[in-house]
Amino acid sequence: MMLEGLPAFSEYVIRISTVARGRPCGSLALVVYHLLGDMANAAELALSHYFPLTLTEPYLQNSSLGSPYQKWATFTNEDFGTLDECVRRVVVAFTTRNISDRTAIAELCEFGHANLRELRRLNHELALWLRSNCTMDELTAAHDGTLSDACLG
């Protein structure tokens, strides 16, 4: 799950922005504290607002946004988009304030690439599972509750 890496990312940014490697604790630590708080609040909202709902909830019915799925997807995407923006703000604040600290930038890149490798590994495992458990017709047929009502094929 995308949220799995947030605690490790947060711990890493806290360590780098405080006294690790002789960096003095200062304004960056305070900025990171507030940005990580925003990130935690956004994660909580994303996980508890529309994401856990079923499509049979009364307030998802007869929406001006379209089908119950379309309303659910709209608000779920907005909530996770807010979380994504919070993560971006942490990265930007951290790197722009420490742009001359090439060690910190290199460490952040290494951390990001390690998570990217894990994401690619998981995506590959899903692709293998899909190939062994589904036919092409099943994969490309229109499904109720997918991102599109149209067929992919």
JSON list of C-alpha atoms in Angstrom, two decimals:
[
{"chain": "A", "resi": 1, "resn": "MET", "atom": "CA", "xyz": [0.00, 0.00, 0.00]},
{"chain": "A", "resi": 2, "resn": "MET", "atom": "CA", "xyz": [1.24, 3.50, -0.81]},
{"chain": "A", "resi": 3, "resn": "LEU", "atom": "CA", "xyz": [1.00, 4.57, 2.84]},
{"chain": "A", "resi": 4, "resn": "GLU", "atom": "CA", "xyz": [3.38, 1.84, 3.98]},
{"chain": "A", "resi": 5, "resn": "GLY", "atom": "CA", "xyz": [6.46, 3.94, 3.22]},
{"chain": "A", "resi": 6, "resn": "LEU", "atom": "CA", "xyz": [5.26, 7.13, 4.96]},
{"chain": "A", "resi": 7, "resn": "PRO", "atom": "CA", "xyz": [6.54, 6.25, 8.46]},
{"chain": "A", "resi": 8, "resn": "ALA", "atom": "CA", "xyz": [9.99, 5.32, 7.14]},
{"chain": "A", "resi": 9, "resn": "PHE", "atom": "CA", "xyz": [10.06, 8.45, 4.99]},
{"chain": "A", "resi": 10, "resn": "SER", "atom": "CA", "xyz": [9.04, 10.56, 7.99]},
{"chain": "A", "resi": 11, "resn": "GLU", "atom": "CA", "xyz": [11.69, 9.02, 10.24]},
{"chain": "A", "resi": 12, "resn": "TYR", "atom": "CA", "xyz": [14.31, 9.60, 7.58]},
{"chain": "A", "resi": 13, "resn": "VAL", "atom": "CA", "xyz": [13.40, 13.27, 7.08]},
{"chain": "A", "resi": 14, "resn": "ILE", "atom": "CA", "xyz": [13.30, 13.85, 10.84]},
{"chain": "A", "resi": 15, "resn": "ARG", "atom": "CA", "xyz": [16.72, 12.27, 11.29]},
{"chain": "A", "resi": 16, "resn": "ILE", "atom": "CA", "xyz": [18.25, 14.30, 8.46]},
{"chain": "A", "resi": 17, "resn": "SER", "atom": "CA", "xyz": [16.61, 17.58, 9.50]},
{"chain": "A", "resi": 18, "resn": "THR", "atom": "CA", "xyz": [17.68, 17.41, 13.15]},
{"chain": "A", "resi": 19, "resn": "VAL", "atom": "CA", "xyz": [21.11, 16.60, 14.51]},
{"chain": "A", "resi": 20, "resn": "ALA", "atom": "CA", "xyz": [22.16, 13.64, 12.36]},
{"chain": "A", "resi": 21, "resn": "ARG", "atom": "CA", "xyz": [25.67, 14.03, 10.93]},
{"chain": "A", "resi": 22, "resn": "GLY", "atom": "CA", "xyz": [26.31, 17.16, 12.90]},
{"chain": "A", "resi": 23, "resn": "ARG", "atom": "CA", "xyz": [23.55, 19.23, 11.28]},
{"chain": "A", "resi": 24, "resn": "PRO", "atom": "CA", "xyz": [22.32, 21.77, 13.80]},
{"chain": "A", "resi": 25, "resn": "CYS", "atom": "CA", "xyz": [18.68, 21.59, 14.77]},
{"chain": "A", "resi": 26, "resn": "GLY", "atom": "CA", "xyz": [17.01, 24.74, 13.52]},
{"chain": "A", "resi": 27, "resn": "SER", "atom": "CA", "xyz": [14.29, 26.14, 11.31]},
{"chain": "A", "resi": 28, "resn": "LEU", "atom": "CA", "xyz": [14.30, 23.10, 8.99]},
{"chain": "A", "resi": 29, "resn": "ALA", "atom": "CA", "xyz": [13.33, 20.83, 11.88]},
{"chain": "A", "resi": 30, "resn": "LEU", "atom": "CA", "xyz": [10.43, 23.14, 12.76]},
{"chain": "A", "resi": 31, "resn": "VAL", "atom": "CA", "xyz": [9.25, 23.30, 9.15]},
{"chain": "A", "resi": 32, "resn": "VAL", "atom": "CA", "xyz": [9.49, 19.50, 8.84]},
{"chain": "A", "resi": 33, "resn": "TYR", "atom": "CA", "xyz": [7.52, 19.10, 12.09]},
{"chain": "A", "resi": 34, "resn": "HIS", "atom": "CA", "xyz": [4.62, 21.13, 10.71]},
{"chain": "A", "resi": 35, "resn": "LEU", "atom": "CA", "xyz": [4.73, 19.55, 7.26]},
{"chain": "A", "resi": 36, "resn": "LEU", "atom": "CA", "xyz": [4.78, 16.02, 8.71]},
{"chain": "A", "resi": 37, "resn": "GLY", "atom": "CA", "xyz": [1.77, 16.99, 10.84]},
{"chain": "A", "resi": 38, "resn": "ASP", "atom": "CA", "xyz": [-0.03, 18.10, 7.69]},
{"chain": "A", "resi": 39, "resn": "MET", "atom": "CA", "xyz": [0.96, 14.83, 6.01]},
{"chain": "A", "resi": 40, "resn": "ALA", "atom": "CA", "xyz": [-0.38, 12.75, 8.93]},
{"chain": "A", "resi": 41, "resn": "ASN", "atom": "CA", "xyz": [-3.67, 14.70, 8.91]},
{"chain": "A", "resi": 42, "resn": "ALA", "atom": "CA", "xyz": [-4.03, 14.23, 5.14]},
{"chain": "A", "resi": 43, "resn": "ALA", "atom": "CA", "xyz": [-3.34, 10.49, 5.46]},
{"chain": "A", "resi": 44, "resn": "GLU", "atom": "CA", "xyz": [-5.97, 10.18, 8.18]},
{"chain": "A", "resi": 45, "resn": "LEU", "atom": "CA", "xyz": [-8.54, 12.01, 6.06]},
{"chain": "A", "resi": 46, "resn": "ALA", "atom": "CA", "xyz": [-7.72, 9.97, 2.95]},
{"chain": "A", "resi": 47, "resn": "LEU", "atom": "CA", "xyz": [-8.16, 6.72, 4.87]},
{"chain": "A", "resi": 48, "resn": "SER", "atom": "CA", "xyz": [-11.36, 7.67, 6.69]},
{"chain": "A", "resi": 49, "resn": "HIS", "atom": "CA", "xyz": [-13.37, 10.04, 4.48]},
{"chain": "A", "resi": 50, "resn": "TYR", "atom": "CA", "xyz": [-14.71, 8.31, 1.35]},
{"chain": "A", "resi": 51, "resn": "PHE", "atom": "CA", "xyz": [-12.14, 5.53, 0.83]},
{"chain": "A", "resi": 52, "resn": "PRO", "atom": "CA", "xyz": [-13.73, 2.97, 3.24]},
{"chain": "A", "resi": 53, "resn": "LEU", "atom": "CA", "xyz": [-17.30, 3.53, 2.03]},
{"chain": "A", "resi": 54, "resn": "THR", "atom": "CA", "xyz": [-19.36, 1.06, 0.06]},
{"chain": "A", "resi": 55, "resn": "LEU", "atom": "CA", "xyz": [-21.10, 2.20, -3.10]},
{"chain": "A", "resi": 56, "resn": "THR", "atom": "CA", "xyz": [-24.49, 1.62, -1.46]},
{"chain": "A", "resi": 57, "resn": "GLU", "atom": "CA", "xyz": [-24.18, 4.56, 0.97]},
{"chain": "A", "resi": 58, "resn": "PRO", "atom": "CA", "xyz": [-27.30, 6.76, 0.66]},
{"chain": "A", "resi": 59, "resn": "TYR", "atom": "CA", "xyz": [-25.32, 9.98, 0.13]},
{"chain": "A", "resi": 60, "resn": "LEU", "atom": "CA", "xyz": [-23.50, 8.47, -2.85]},
{"chain": "A", "resi": 61, "resn": "GLN", "atom": "CA", "xyz": [-26.78, 7.93, -4.68]},
{"chain": "A", "resi": 62, "resn": "ASN", "atom": "CA", "xyz": [-28.32, 10.43, -7.14]},
{"chain": "A", "resi": 63, "resn": "SER", "atom": "CA", "xyz": [-25.28, 12.68, -7.15]},
{"chain": "A", "resi": 64, "resn": "SER", "atom": "CA", "xyz": [-24.66, 15.52, -9.57]},
{"chain": "A", "resi": 65, "resn": "LEU", "atom": "CA", "xyz": [-21.20, 13.95, -10.01]},
{"chain": "A", "resi": 66, "resn": "GLY", "atom": "CA", "xyz": [-22.74, 10.88, -11.65]},
{"chain": "A", "resi": 67, "resn": "SER", "atom": "CA", "xyz": [-22.83, 7.29, -10.44]},
{"chain": "A", "resi": 68, "resn": "PRO", "atom": "CA", "xyz": [-22.08, 6.34, -6.83]},
{"chain": "A", "resi": 69, "resn": "TYR", "atom": "CA", "xyz": [-18.67, 5.14, -8.03]},
{"chain": "A", "resi": 70, "resn": "GLN", "atom": "CA", "xyz": [-17.94, 8.47, -9.74]},
{"chain": "A", "resi": 71, "resn": "LYS", "atom": "CA", "xyz": [-18.75, 10.43, -6.57]},
{"chain": "A", "resi": 72, "resn": "TRP", "atom": "CA", "xyz": [-16.69, 8.03, -4.44]},
{"chain": "A", "resi": 73, "resn": "ALA", "atom": "CA", "xyz": [-13.76, 8.19, -6.88]},
{"chain": "A", "resi": 74, "resn": "THR", "atom": "CA", "xyz": [-13.90, 12.00, -7.07]},
{"chain": "A", "resi": 75, "resn": "PHE", "atom": "CA", "xyz": [-13.61, 12.51, -3.33]},
{"chain": "A", "resi": 76, "resn": "THR", "atom": "CA", "xyz": [-11.19, 9.63, -2.80]},
{"chain": "A", "resi": 77, "resn": "ASN", "atom": "CA", "xyz": [-8.89, 11.00, -5.51]},
{"chain": "A", "resi": 78, "resn": "GLU", "atom": "CA", "xyz": [-9.10, 14.49, -3.99]},
{"chain": "A", "resi": 79, "resn": "ASP", "atom": "CA", "xyz": [-8.22, 13.15, -0.54]},
{"chain": "A", "resi": 80, "resn": "PHE", "atom": "CA", "xyz": [-5.24, 11.14, -1.78]},
{"chain": "A", "resi": 81, "resn": "GLY", "atom": "CA", "xyz": [-4.22, 14.08, -3.98]},
{"chain": "A", "resi": 82, "resn": "THR", "atom": "CA", "xyz": [-4.03, 16.22, -0.84]},
{"chain": "A", "resi": 83, "resn": "LEU", "atom": "CA", "xyz": [-1.82, 13.59, 0.79]},
{"chain": "A", "resi": 84, "resn": "ASP", "atom": "CA", "xyz": [0.38, 13.51, -2.30]},
{"chain": "A", "resi": 85, "resn": "GLU", "atom": "CA", "xyz": [0.76, 17.29, -2.18]},
{"chain": "A", "resi": 86, "resn": "CYS", "atom": "CA", "xyz": [1.75, 17.13, 1.50]},
{"chain": "A", "resi": 87, "resn": "VAL", "atom": "CA", "xyz": [4.49, 14.59, 0.71]},
{"chain": "A", "resi": 88, "resn": "ARG", "atom": "CA", "xyz": [5.72, 16.83, -2.11]},
{"chain": "A", "resi": 89, "resn": "ARG", "atom": "CA", "xyz": [5.88, 19.84, 0.22]},
{"chain": "A", "resi": 90, "resn": "VAL", "atom": "CA", "xyz": [8.05, 17.87, 2.66]},
{"chain": "A", "resi": 91, "resn": "VAL", "atom": "CA", "xyz": [10.44, 16.87, -0.11]},
{"chain": "A", "resi": 92, "resn": "VAL", "atom": "CA", "xyz": [10.61, 20.39, -1.57]},
{"chain": "A", "resi": 93, "resn": "ALA", "atom": "CA", "xyz": [11.08, 22.08, 1.82]},
{"chain": "A", "resi": 94, "resn": "PHE", "atom": "CA", "xyz": [13.75, 19.60, 2.74]},
{"chain": "A", "resi": 95, "resn": "THR", "atom": "CA", "xyz": [15.69, 19.77, -0.50]},
{"chain": "A", "resi": 96, "resn": "THR", "atom": "CA", "xyz": [15.46, 23.53, -1.07]},
{"chain": "A", "resi": 97, "resn": "ARG", "atom": "CA", "xyz": [16.70, 24.32, 2.42]},
{"chain": "A", "resi": 98, "resn": "ASN", "atom": "CA", "xyz": [19.45, 21.70, 2.15]},
{"chain": "A", "resi": 99, "resn": "ILE", "atom": "CA", "xyz": [20.24, 22.01, -1.55]},
{"chain": "A", "resi": 100, "resn": "SER", "atom": "CA", "xyz": [23.92, 22.66, -0.81]},
{"chain": "A", "resi": 101, "resn": "ASP", "atom": "CA", "xyz": [24.08, 19.57, 1.41]},
{"chain": "A", "resi": 102, "resn": "ARG", "atom": "CA", "xyz": [24.85, 17.05, -1.31]},
{"chain": "A", "resi": 103, "resn": "THR", "atom": "CA", "xyz": [25.05, 14.21, 1.24]},
{"chain": "A", "resi": 104, "resn": "ALA", "atom": "CA", "xyz": [21.46, 14.83, 2.31]},
{"chain": "A", "resi": 105, "resn": "ILE", "atom": "CA", "xyz": [20.28, 15.04, -1.32]},
{"chain": "A", "resi": 106, "resn": "ALA", "atom": "CA", "xyz": [22.11, 11.80, -2.18]},
{"chain": "A", "resi": 107, "resn": "GLU", "atom": "CA", "xyz": [20.56, 10.06, 0.83]},
{"chain": "A", "resi": 108, "resn": "LEU", "atom": "CA", "xyz": [17.08, 11.26, -0.11]},
{"chain": "A", "resi": 109, "resn": "CYS", "atom": "CA", "xyz": [17.59, 10.00, -3.68]},
{"chain": "A", "resi": 110, "resn": "GLU", "atom": "CA", "xyz": [18.82, 6.64, -2.41]},
{"chain": "A", "resi": 111, "resn": "PHE", "atom": "CA", "xyz": [15.81, 6.34, -0.10]},
{"chain": "A", "resi": 112, "resn": "GLY", "atom": "CA", "xyz": [13.45, 7.20, -2.97]},
{"chain": "A", "resi": 113, "resn": "HIS", "atom": "CA", "xyz": [15.07, 4.74, -5.35]},
{"chain": "A", "resi": 114, "resn": "ALA", "atom": "CA", "xyz": [14.83, 1.95, -2.77]},
{"chain": "A", "resi": 115, "resn": "ASN", "atom": "CA", "xyz": [11.08, 2.57, -2.46]},
{"chain": "A", "resi": 116, "resn": "LEU", "atom": "CA", "xyz": [10.76, 2.78, -6.24]},
{"chain": "A", "resi": 117, "resn": "ARG", "atom": "CA", "xyz": [12.42, -0.63, -6.60]},
{"chain": "A", "resi": 118, "resn": "GLU", "atom": "CA", "xyz": [9.93, -2.07, -4.11]},
{"chain": "A", "resi": 119, "resn": "LEU", "atom": "CA", "xyz": [7.01, -0.50, -5.99]},
{"chain": "A", "resi": 120, "resn": "ARG", "atom": "CA", "xyz": [8.27, -1.94, -9.29]},
{"chain": "A", "resi": 121, "resn": "ARG", "atom": "CA", "xyz": [8.71, -5.37, -7.66]},
{"chain": "A", "resi": 122, "resn": "LEU", "atom": "CA", "xyz": [5.12, -5.31, -6.37]},
{"chain": "A", "resi": 123, "resn": "ASN", "atom": "CA", "xyz": [3.80, -4.18, -9.74]},
{"chain": "A", "resi": 124, "resn": "HIS", "atom": "CA", "xyz": [5.70, -7.01, -11.44]},
{"chain": "A", "resi": 125, "resn": "GLU", "atom": "CA", "xyz": [4.23, -9.54, -8.97]},
{"chain": "A", "resi": 126, "resn": "LEU", "atom": "CA", "xyz": [0.73, -8.26, -9.74]},
{"chain": "A", "resi": 127, "resn": "ALA", "atom": "CA", "xyz": [1.38, -8.54, -13.48]},
{"chain": "A", "resi": 128, "resn": "LEU", "atom": "CA", "xyz": [2.52, -12.15, -13.05]},
{"chain": "A", "resi": 129, "resn": "TRP", "atom": "CA", "xyz": [-0.56, -12.95, -10.97]},
{"chain": "A", "resi": 130, "resn": "LEU", "atom": "CA", "xyz": [-2.85, -11.35, -13.55]},
{"chain": "A", "resi": 131, "resn": "ARG", "atom": "CA", "xyz": [-1.22, -13.30, -16.39]},
{"chain": "A", "resi": 132, "resn": "SER", "atom": "CA", "xyz": [-1.62, -16.59, -14.57]},
{"chain": "A", "resi": 133, "resn": "ASN", "atom": "CA", "xyz": [-5.15, -16.00, -13.23]},
{"chain": "A", "resi": 134, "resn": "CYS", "atom": "CA", "xyz": [-7.00, -13.95, -15.85]},
{"chain": "A", "resi": 135, "resn": "THR", "atom": "CA", "xyz": [-7.67, -14.16, -19.54]},
{"chain": "A", "resi": 136, "resn": "MET", "atom": "CA", "xyz": [-7.13, -11.18, -21.83]},
{"chain": "A", "resi": 137, "resn": "ASP", "atom": "CA", "xyz": [-10.90, -10.97, -22.31]},
{"chain": "A", "resi": 138, "resn": "GLU", "atom": "CA", "xyz": [-11.37, -10.68, -18.54]},
{"chain": "A", "resi": 139, "resn": "LEU", "atom": "CA", "xyz": [-8.67, -8.03, -18.26]},
{"chain": "A", "resi": 140, "resn": "THR", "atom": "CA", "xyz": [-10.05, -5.86, -21.04]},
{"chain": "A", "resi": 141, "resn": "ALA", "atom": "CA", "xyz": [-13.80, -6.26, -20.45]},
{"chain": "A", "resi": 142, "resn": "ALA", "atom": "CA", "xyz": [-15.77, -3.39, -18.95]},
{"chain": "A", "resi": 143, "resn": "HIS", "atom": "CA", "xyz": [-16.32, -3.94, -15.23]},
{"chain": "A", "resi": 144, "resn": "ASP", "atom": "CA", "xyz": [-18.70, -2.34, -12.78]},
{"chain": "A", "resi": 145, "resn": "GLY", "atom": "CA", "xyz": [-16.63, -0.22, -10.42]},
{"chain": "A", "resi": 146, "resn": "THR", "atom": "CA", "xyz": [-13.53, 0.18, -12.58]},
{"chain": "A", "resi": 147, "resn": "LEU", "atom": "CA", "xyz": [-11.96, 3.54, -13.40]},
{"chain": "A", "resi": 148, "resn": "SER", "atom": "CA", "xyz": [-13.86, 3.58, -16.67]},
{"chain": "A", "resi": 149, "resn": "ASP", "atom": "CA", "xyz": [-17.14, 2.19, -17.89]},
{"chain": "A", "resi": 150, "resn": "ALA", "atom": "CA", "xyz": [-15.46, 1.58, -21.24]},
{"chain": "A", "resi": 151, "resn": "CYS", "atom": "CA", "xyz": [-13.57, -1.50, -22.31]},
{"chain": "A", "resi": 152, "resn": "LEU", "atom": "CA", "xyz": [-9.75, -1.22, -22.41]},
{"chain": "A", "resi": 153, "resn": "GLY", "atom": "CA", "xyz": [-9.42, -3.37, -25.50]}
]
